[in-house]
């Protein structure tokens, strides 16, 4: 059976919910399809001690401020899951959970969304499937020779799983720093980063990242000099556990090794370190395989966009994947604005 809606939103994490909020406001008929069985998107799957890098009030979706979490300035992931579940319920957003979009196809004046439980036809599709589901691993020689455990950020849960083990954490971003800090007390830790860690000043958090991303977008839009955006500030927000481990001298970073060897890693000068496990905190790519039938893929796995709209398929919008789909759009506070713009553009056309 084929069902019809004016808009199908694929993905029911924060980005899909922000889209749904604004689609409701502009009066469109829509459905949100989400592969997860429960609300919360990727936040349901992060490591236990993950802290947001902004206070609750600065991690809010449109319409509803995130409540503060008792005893914490920077909420944990479970708090975000509860907030998103409440958001979905409070606004009675039509989210169909446990439904995976398999392919989006052109079908005359419609886009057809094939899922693992039926087909939808829509005048527009908003893809909001995040990046968590496509972990990126750099090509480093010798990966097959290592023999120990290799994980990505998405697989890591808690330090107890590595108690007394020799662990190498690779990556100088927020995930790498937070996971290294988590492991610094109970494991024999080596933290490896491509360049020396760049901490944001301790009094700066995700709010400044949002401001920097917005200022950069504005400068580029107005033809002014590139401000450098978020990258100009630093890579790591010094959330309390990171700050504490760093200040205790437990977060000493080594440069990137050149290859993996049986039981460890090796640097270019021949130095070696033994390891039981390597945790690759090396980032993500956008989850876009469901859009493959539209044949839109461009450079670096992205799709060319104008705002949130796909440049070569005007009925498709992309939301929440990074700055290329709106300044700071891959953050809780940043996704609201591009979501609103996408909903307004779709409303103007569908009407
Ligand atoms: P997701 O949360 O990944 O949601 C996408 C949803 O789409 C999921 O439910 C998924 O199952 C579903 N889906 C995927 N493919 C399909 C399909 N084919 N069909 C149907 N459903 C599908 N941001 C902040 O604002 N503050 C922070 O402190 C912060 N910390 C972060 C820490 C880490 C480690 C990471 C990785 C990111 C962090 N972010 C933070 C960035 C961002 O807020 C999160 O990545 C967030 O989860 C992105 O939300 P999303 O809705 O775009 O994607």
Short mmCIF file of C-alpha atoms and ligand atoms in Angstrom, two decimals:
data_model
loop_
_atom_site.label_atom_id
_atom_site.label_comp_id
_atom_site.label_asym_id
_atom_site.label_seq_id
_atom_site.Cartn_x
_atom_site.Cartn_y
_atom_site.Cartn_z
CA UNK A 1 0.00 0.00 0.00
CA UNK A 2 1.26 3.49 -0.82
CA UNK A 3 0.50 6.28 1.63
CA UNK A 4 0.73 9.98 0.84
CA UNK A 5 1.83 13.04 2.81
CA UNK A 6 2.82 16.49 1.65
CA UNK A 7 6.20 16.02 3.31
CA UNK A 8 8.11 12.95 4.49
CA UNK A 9 10.85 13.59 7.03
CA UNK A 10 13.42 10.80 7.18
CA UNK A 11 15.04 10.59 10.61
CA UNK A 12 13.43 11.36 13.96
CA UNK A 13 16.41 12.60 15.99
CA UNK A 14 16.68 16.25 16.98
CA UNK A 15 16.89 17.43 13.36
CA UNK A 16 13.79 15.52 12.27
CA UNK A 17 11.89 16.81 15.31
CA UNK A 18 12.92 20.41 14.64
CA UNK A 19 11.71 19.98 11.05
CA UNK A 20 8.45 18.49 12.31
CA UNK A 21 7.91 21.41 14.68
CA UNK A 22 8.21 23.93 11.85
CA UNK A 23 6.23 21.85 9.34
CA UNK A 24 3.39 21.84 11.86
CA UNK A 25 3.67 25.61 12.23
CA UNK A 26 3.39 26.23 8.51
CA UNK A 27 0.39 23.91 8.35
CA UNK A 28 1.76 21.10 6.21
CA UNK A 29 0.69 17.48 6.39
CA UNK A 30 3.74 15.33 7.15
CA UNK A 31 5.10 12.15 8.66
CA UNK A 32 8.48 11.46 10.30
CA UNK A 33 10.01 8.04 9.67
CA UNK A 34 12.64 6.98 12.18
CA UNK A 35 14.67 3.78 12.20
CA UNK A 36 15.04 3.81 15.99
CA UNK A 37 12.47 1.97 18.12
CA UNK A 38 12.39 4.84 20.64
CA UNK A 39 12.85 8.64 20.57
CA UNK A 40 16.27 10.22 21.02
CA UNK A 41 18.17 9.49 17.79
CA UNK A 42 21.90 8.97 18.27
CA UNK A 43 21.84 10.19 21.87
CA UNK A 44 20.50 6.76 22.87
CA UNK A 45 23.74 5.13 21.82
CA UNK A 46 26.55 7.34 23.15
CA UNK A 47 28.98 6.50 25.93
CA UNK A 48 27.68 6.69 29.50
CA UNK A 49 29.56 9.79 30.65
CA UNK A 50 29.07 11.99 27.56
CA UNK A 51 28.43 15.61 28.50
CA UNK A 52 26.89 18.18 26.21
CA UNK A 53 29.33 20.95 25.46
CA UNK A 54 26.71 23.65 26.14
CA UNK A 55 24.45 24.28 29.12
CA UNK A 56 20.86 23.02 28.81
CA UNK A 57 19.28 26.35 27.90
CA UNK A 58 21.73 26.63 24.99
CA UNK A 59 20.92 23.12 23.76
CA UNK A 60 17.28 23.68 23.01
CA UNK A 61 15.10 22.93 20.01
CA UNK A 62 12.56 25.46 18.75
CA UNK A 63 9.63 26.12 21.03
CA UNK A 64 10.85 24.45 24.20
CA UNK A 65 13.86 25.26 26.38
CA UNK A 66 15.73 22.18 27.58
CA UNK A 67 15.23 21.98 31.35
CA UNK A 68 18.41 22.02 33.44
CA UNK A 69 19.59 18.70 34.76
CA UNK A 70 19.84 18.57 38.55
CA UNK A 71 23.44 18.99 39.68
CA UNK A 72 24.90 19.47 36.19
CA UNK A 73 25.62 22.52 34.09
CA UNK A 74 26.36 20.39 31.04
CA UNK A 75 23.61 17.74 30.72
CA UNK A 76 24.37 14.11 29.92
CA UNK A 77 23.07 12.15 26.94
CA UNK A 78 20.25 10.51 28.90
CA UNK A 79 18.92 13.96 29.71
CA UNK A 80 18.87 14.77 25.99
CA UNK A 81 17.02 11.52 25.23
CA UNK A 82 14.38 12.42 27.82
CA UNK A 83 14.09 15.94 26.43
CA UNK A 84 13.62 14.67 22.86
CA UNK A 85 11.09 12.04 23.96
CA UNK A 86 9.14 14.72 25.81
CA UNK A 87 9.38 17.07 22.81
CA UNK A 88 7.97 14.46 20.46
CA UNK A 89 5.09 13.74 22.85
CA UNK A 90 4.35 17.31 23.88
CA UNK A 91 3.89 18.48 20.28
CA UNK A 92 2.19 15.20 19.27
CA UNK A 93 4.58 14.86 16.36
CA UNK A 94 3.64 12.04 13.98
CA UNK A 95 6.80 9.95 14.25
CA UNK A 96 6.70 6.36 13.03
CA UNK A 97 9.46 4.53 14.87
CA UNK A 98 11.19 1.36 13.69
CA UNK A 99 10.70 2.40 10.06
CA UNK A 100 13.79 2.61 7.87
CA UNK A 101 13.78 4.49 4.56
CA UNK A 102 15.54 2.31 2.03
CA UNK A 103 15.43 4.54 -1.02
CA UNK A 104 14.07 7.88 -2.25
CA UNK A 105 13.04 7.89 -5.93
CA UNK A 106 11.70 10.42 -8.41
CA UNK A 107 8.12 9.57 -9.31
CA UNK A 108 6.61 12.23 -11.57
CA UNK A 109 5.64 15.23 -9.49
CA UNK A 110 6.28 13.23 -6.29
CA UNK A 111 9.21 11.76 -4.46
CA UNK A 112 8.59 8.14 -3.54
CA UNK A 113 10.07 6.84 -0.30
CA UNK A 114 10.47 3.08 -0.12
CA UNK A 115 10.76 1.83 3.45
CA UNK A 116 11.09 -1.52 5.16
CA UNK A 117 7.38 -1.28 5.95
CA UNK A 118 5.64 0.26 2.97
CA UNK A 119 5.86 3.12 0.52
CA UNK A 120 5.22 6.86 0.91
CA UNK A 121 4.69 9.49 -1.76
CA UNK A 122 5.36 13.12 -0.95
CA UNK A 123 5.73 16.50 -2.61
CA UNK A 124 8.91 17.06 -0.61
CA UNK A 125 11.34 15.05 1.51
CA UNK A 126 13.51 16.30 4.35
CA UNK A 127 16.43 14.00 5.02
CA UNK A 128 17.60 14.28 8.64
CA UNK A 129 19.42 11.02 9.25
CA UNK A 130 22.49 12.32 11.08
CA UNK A 131 26.05 11.05 10.91
CA UNK A 132 26.36 8.66 13.86
CA UNK A 133 25.44 5.72 11.66
CA UNK A 134 28.43 6.18 9.34
CA UNK A 135 31.58 6.15 11.45
CA UNK A 136 34.75 7.16 9.62
CA UNK A 137 38.00 5.25 10.00
CA UNK A 138 41.16 6.68 8.41
CA UNK A 139 43.25 4.48 6.17
CA UNK A 140 46.23 3.52 8.33
CA UNK A 141 48.52 0.72 7.19
CA UNK A 142 48.58 -2.51 9.16
CA UNK A 143 45.05 -2.41 10.52
CA UNK A 144 44.60 -6.13 9.84
CA UNK A 145 47.91 -6.98 11.51
CA UNK A 146 47.10 -5.44 14.89
CA UNK A 147 45.21 -8.40 16.35
CA UNK A 148 43.77 -6.49 19.33
CA UNK A 149 40.37 -4.90 19.74
CA UNK A 150 39.52 -1.94 17.46
CA UNK A 151 36.49 0.23 18.11
CA UNK A 152 35.08 3.51 16.89
CA UNK A 153 33.53 6.24 19.06
CA UNK A 154 30.13 4.68 18.34
CA UNK A 155 31.16 1.42 20.04
CA UNK A 156 32.63 2.89 23.24
CA UNK A 157 30.49 2.82 26.40
CA UNK A 158 32.44 2.96 29.68
CA UNK A 159 35.97 2.74 31.14
CA UNK A 160 35.17 -0.41 33.14
CA UNK A 161 35.15 -2.34 29.84
CA UNK A 162 38.89 -1.57 29.56
CA UNK A 163 40.02 -1.72 33.20
CA UNK A 164 43.80 -2.19 33.46
CA UNK A 165 44.14 -2.58 29.70
CA UNK A 166 46.55 -0.70 27.44
CA UNK A 167 44.30 1.53 25.37
CA UNK A 168 45.17 3.91 22.54
CA UNK A 169 42.61 6.64 21.84
CA UNK A 170 43.02 8.27 18.42
CA UNK A 171 41.54 11.72 17.78
CA UNK A 172 41.93 15.31 18.96
CA UNK A 173 38.31 16.41 18.77
CA UNK A 174 35.65 16.46 21.48
CA UNK A 175 34.95 12.73 21.30
CA UNK A 176 38.64 11.84 21.51
CA UNK A 177 39.27 14.19 24.42
CA UNK A 178 36.18 13.10 26.36
CA UNK A 179 36.85 9.39 25.86
CA UNK A 180 40.53 9.83 26.72
CA UNK A 181 39.52 11.68 29.90
CA UNK A 182 37.07 8.89 30.71
CA UNK A 183 39.80 6.26 30.37
CA UNK A 184 42.61 8.23 31.99
CA UNK A 185 42.10 6.87 35.51
CA UNK A 186 41.61 3.12 35.11
CA UNK A 187 43.59 2.18 32.03
CA UNK A 188 47.09 2.47 30.68
CA UNK A 189 46.17 5.25 28.24
CA UNK A 190 47.96 6.62 25.19
CA UNK A 191 46.15 9.51 23.54
CA UNK A 192 47.17 10.18 19.96
CA UNK A 193 46.24 13.29 18.02
CA UNK A 194 47.14 14.49 14.54
CA UNK A 195 48.19 17.90 15.86
CA UNK A 196 48.68 19.09 19.45
CA UNK A 197 45.29 19.33 21.20
CA UNK A 198 43.69 22.73 20.88
CA UNK A 199 41.46 23.44 23.86
CA UNK A 200 38.99 26.27 23.76
CA UNK A 201 39.52 28.63 26.70
CA UNK A 202 37.93 27.09 29.79
CA UNK A 203 35.24 29.75 30.01
CA UNK A 204 34.10 29.14 26.42
CA UNK A 205 31.65 26.41 25.56
CA UNK A 206 29.29 25.36 22.77
CA UNK A 207 27.53 28.73 22.84
CA UNK A 208 30.65 30.28 21.33
CA UNK A 209 30.77 27.55 18.69
CA UNK A 210 27.25 28.43 17.65
CA UNK A 211 28.06 32.15 17.53
CA UNK A 212 31.23 31.50 15.51
CA UNK A 213 29.42 29.30 12.98
CA UNK A 214 26.67 31.89 12.57
CA UNK A 215 29.15 34.77 12.17
CA UNK A 216 31.06 32.79 9.54
CA UNK A 217 27.92 32.02 7.52
CA UNK A 218 26.92 35.66 7.63
CA UNK A 219 30.39 36.81 6.53
CA UNK A 220 30.44 34.34 3.62
CA UNK A 221 26.89 35.24 2.58
CA UNK A 222 27.81 38.93 2.56
CA UNK A 223 31.03 38.35 0.62
CA UNK A 224 33.28 39.31 3.53
CA UNK A 225 36.50 37.57 4.59
CA UNK A 226 36.07 34.05 5.97
CA UNK A 227 36.19 34.34 9.77
CA UNK A 228 37.37 30.74 10.07
CA UNK A 229 34.25 29.86 12.05
CA UNK A 230 34.37 27.20 14.72
CA UNK A 231 37.77 25.86 13.67
CA UNK A 232 39.39 29.19 14.49
CA UNK A 233 38.47 28.82 18.18
CA UNK A 234 39.92 25.41 18.94
CA UNK A 235 38.88 21.78 18.70
CA UNK A 236 38.04 20.75 22.24
CA UNK A 237 35.51 22.22 24.61
CA UNK A 238 37.00 21.86 28.09
CA UNK A 239 33.92 20.30 29.73
CA UNK A 240 34.54 19.54 33.43
CA UNK A 241 35.83 15.92 33.12
CA UNK A 242 38.22 16.91 30.30
CA UNK A 243 39.45 19.92 32.25
CA UNK A 244 39.99 17.82 35.36
CA UNK A 245 41.95 15.08 33.59
CA UNK A 246 43.98 17.68 31.70
CA UNK A 247 44.77 19.67 34.84
CA UNK A 248 45.88 16.51 36.62
CA UNK A 249 48.33 15.95 33.78
CA UNK A 250 46.56 12.81 32.58
CA UNK A 251 45.85 14.03 29.05
CA UNK A 252 49.25 14.12 27.41
CA UNK A 253 48.89 13.71 23.67
CA UNK A 254 51.33 11.89 21.40
CA UNK A 255 51.56 12.58 17.67
CA UNK A 256 49.84 10.27 15.23
CA UNK A 257 51.56 6.92 14.65
CA UNK A 258 52.27 5.80 11.11
CA UNK A 259 51.11 2.20 11.20
CA UNK A 260 49.66 -0.61 13.21
CA UNK A 261 51.84 -3.63 14.00
CA UNK A 262 50.95 -6.90 15.71
CA UNK A 263 49.95 -5.97 19.26
CA UNK A 264 50.52 -2.24 18.93
CA UNK A 265 51.38 0.81 16.88
CA UNK A 266 54.57 2.29 15.46
CA UNK A 267 55.70 5.88 14.91
CA UNK A 268 57.85 7.04 11.99
CA UNK A 269 61.05 6.98 14.10
CA UNK A 270 60.47 3.28 14.89
CA UNK A 271 59.15 3.84 18.43
CA UNK A 272 56.40 1.41 19.33
CA UNK A 273 53.61 1.24 21.90
CA UNK A 274 51.81 -1.97 22.82
CA UNK A 275 48.05 -1.94 23.08
CA UNK A 276 45.14 -4.23 23.87
CA UNK A 277 42.63 -1.90 22.24
CA UNK A 278 42.52 1.08 19.88
CA UNK A 279 39.55 3.43 19.96
CA UNK A 280 39.22 5.48 16.78
CA UNK A 281 37.56 8.80 17.59
CA UNK A 282 37.99 9.89 14.02
CA UNK A 283 34.65 11.31 13.08
CA UNK A 284 31.69 10.57 10.90
CA UNK A 285 30.26 10.95 7.43
CA UNK A 286 26.66 11.87 6.59
CA UNK A 287 24.22 8.94 6.46
CA UNK A 288 22.89 9.35 2.93
CA UNK A 289 22.67 5.89 1.34
CA UNK A 290 18.84 6.12 1.17
CA UNK A 291 19.30 9.02 -1.28
CA UNK A 292 21.47 7.03 -3.68
CA UNK A 293 18.65 6.46 -6.22
CA UNK A 294 18.53 10.25 -6.78
CA UNK A 295 22.16 10.19 -7.92
CA UNK A 296 23.03 13.48 -6.26
CA UNK A 297 26.23 12.67 -4.49
CA UNK A 298 28.95 15.25 -4.82
CA UNK A 299 32.35 15.89 -3.35
CA UNK A 300 33.40 14.18 -0.11
CA UNK A 301 30.11 12.30 0.05
CA UNK A 302 28.12 15.51 0.44
CA UNK A 303 25.26 16.68 -1.76
CA UNK A 304 25.39 20.17 -3.27
CA UNK A 305 22.90 22.39 -1.45
CA UNK A 306 21.51 25.89 -1.59
CA UNK A 307 20.54 26.50 2.02
CA UNK A 308 19.01 23.16 2.94
CA UNK A 309 17.71 22.42 -0.55
CA UNK A 310 19.51 19.95 -2.78
CA UNK A 311 20.80 21.97 -5.72
CA UNK A 312 19.83 19.31 -8.26
CA UNK A 313 16.58 18.09 -6.70
CA UNK A 314 14.49 21.00 -5.40
CA UNK A 315 12.01 18.71 -3.65
CA UNK A 316 14.72 17.38 -1.34
CA UNK A 317 16.05 19.19 1.73
CA UNK A 318 18.98 18.09 3.88
CA UNK A 319 19.02 18.97 7.54
CA UNK A 320 21.44 18.63 10.44
CA UNK A 321 24.50 17.15 8.74
CA UNK A 322 26.90 20.02 9.37
CA UNK A 323 27.62 23.57 8.32
CA UNK A 324 26.98 22.65 4.68
CA UNK A 325 23.29 22.27 5.60
CA UNK A 326 23.12 25.43 7.75
CA UNK A 327 25.47 27.07 10.26
CA UNK A 328 25.86 24.82 13.32
CA UNK A 329 22.98 22.72 11.99
CA UNK A 330 24.50 19.60 13.53
CA UNK A 331 23.81 20.94 17.01
CA UNK A 332 20.71 21.07 19.15
CA UNK A 333 20.53 24.83 19.20
CA UNK A 334 21.65 25.33 15.61
CA UNK A 335 19.19 23.09 13.79
CA UNK A 336 16.13 25.22 14.54
CA UNK A 337 16.86 27.97 12.04
CA UNK A 338 17.56 25.81 8.96
CA UNK A 339 14.57 23.65 9.92
CA UNK A 340 12.38 26.74 9.85
CA UNK A 341 13.79 27.84 6.50
CA UNK A 342 13.23 24.39 4.99
CA UNK A 343 9.62 24.27 6.21
CA UNK A 344 8.90 27.75 4.86
CA UNK A 345 10.40 27.00 1.47
CA UNK A 346 8.45 23.78 1.16
CA UNK A 347 5.23 25.49 2.26
CA UNK A 348 5.72 28.21 -0.35
CA UNK A 349 6.07 25.62 -3.09
CA UNK A 350 3.48 23.09 -2.05
CA UNK A 351 0.90 25.83 -1.63
P1 LIG B 1 20.68 11.62 14.85
O1 LIG B 1 20.59 11.91 16.29
O2 LIG B 1 21.69 10.63 14.38
O3 LIG B 1 19.23 11.18 14.37
C1 LIG B 1 19.01 10.66 13.09
C2 LIG B 1 17.89 9.66 13.18
O4 LIG B 1 17.65 9.19 11.85
C3 LIG B 1 18.23 8.45 14.01
O5 LIG B 1 17.15 8.14 14.86
C4 LIG B 1 18.47 7.36 12.99
O6 LIG B 1 18.17 6.07 13.44
C5 LIG B 1 17.52 7.79 11.90
N1 LIG B 1 17.85 7.25 10.58
C6 LIG B 1 19.06 7.14 9.99
N2 LIG B 1 18.93 6.61 8.76
C7 LIG B 1 17.60 6.40 8.58
C8 LIG B 1 16.82 5.87 7.51
N3 LIG B 1 17.38 5.46 6.36
N4 LIG B 1 15.48 5.77 7.67
C9 LIG B 1 14.88 6.19 8.82
N5 LIG B 1 15.58 6.70 9.87
C10 LIG B 1 16.92 6.80 9.73
N6 LIG B 1 25.50 18.69 19.56
C11 LIG B 1 25.20 19.62 20.50
O7 LIG B 1 24.38 20.49 20.25
N7 LIG B 1 25.79 19.59 21.72
C12 LIG B 1 26.68 18.62 22.06
O8 LIG B 1 27.20 18.63 23.15
C13 LIG B 1 27.00 17.61 21.10
N8 LIG B 1 27.83 16.60 21.42
C14 LIG B 1 28.07 15.62 20.49
C15 LIG B 1 28.90 14.56 20.84
C16 LIG B 1 29.14 13.53 19.94
C17 LIG B 1 30.02 12.40 20.31
C18 LIG B 1 28.56 13.59 18.66
C19 LIG B 1 28.83 12.51 17.66
C20 LIG B 1 27.75 14.64 18.31
C21 LIG B 1 27.49 15.67 19.21
N9 LIG B 1 26.66 16.74 18.89
C22 LIG B 1 26.38 17.70 19.83
C23 LIG B 1 26.17 16.91 17.52
C24 LIG B 1 24.70 16.55 17.27
O9 LIG B 1 23.87 17.27 18.13
C25 LIG B 1 24.40 15.06 17.38
O10 LIG B 1 25.21 14.35 16.48
C26 LIG B 1 22.92 14.73 17.09
O11 LIG B 1 22.68 13.39 17.40
C27 LIG B 1 22.51 15.00 15.64
O12 LIG B 1 21.10 14.85 15.57
P2 LIG B 1 20.39 14.41 14.22
O13 LIG B 1 18.93 14.39 14.49
O14 LIG B 1 20.87 15.23 13.10
O15 LIG B 1 20.94 12.93 13.98
#
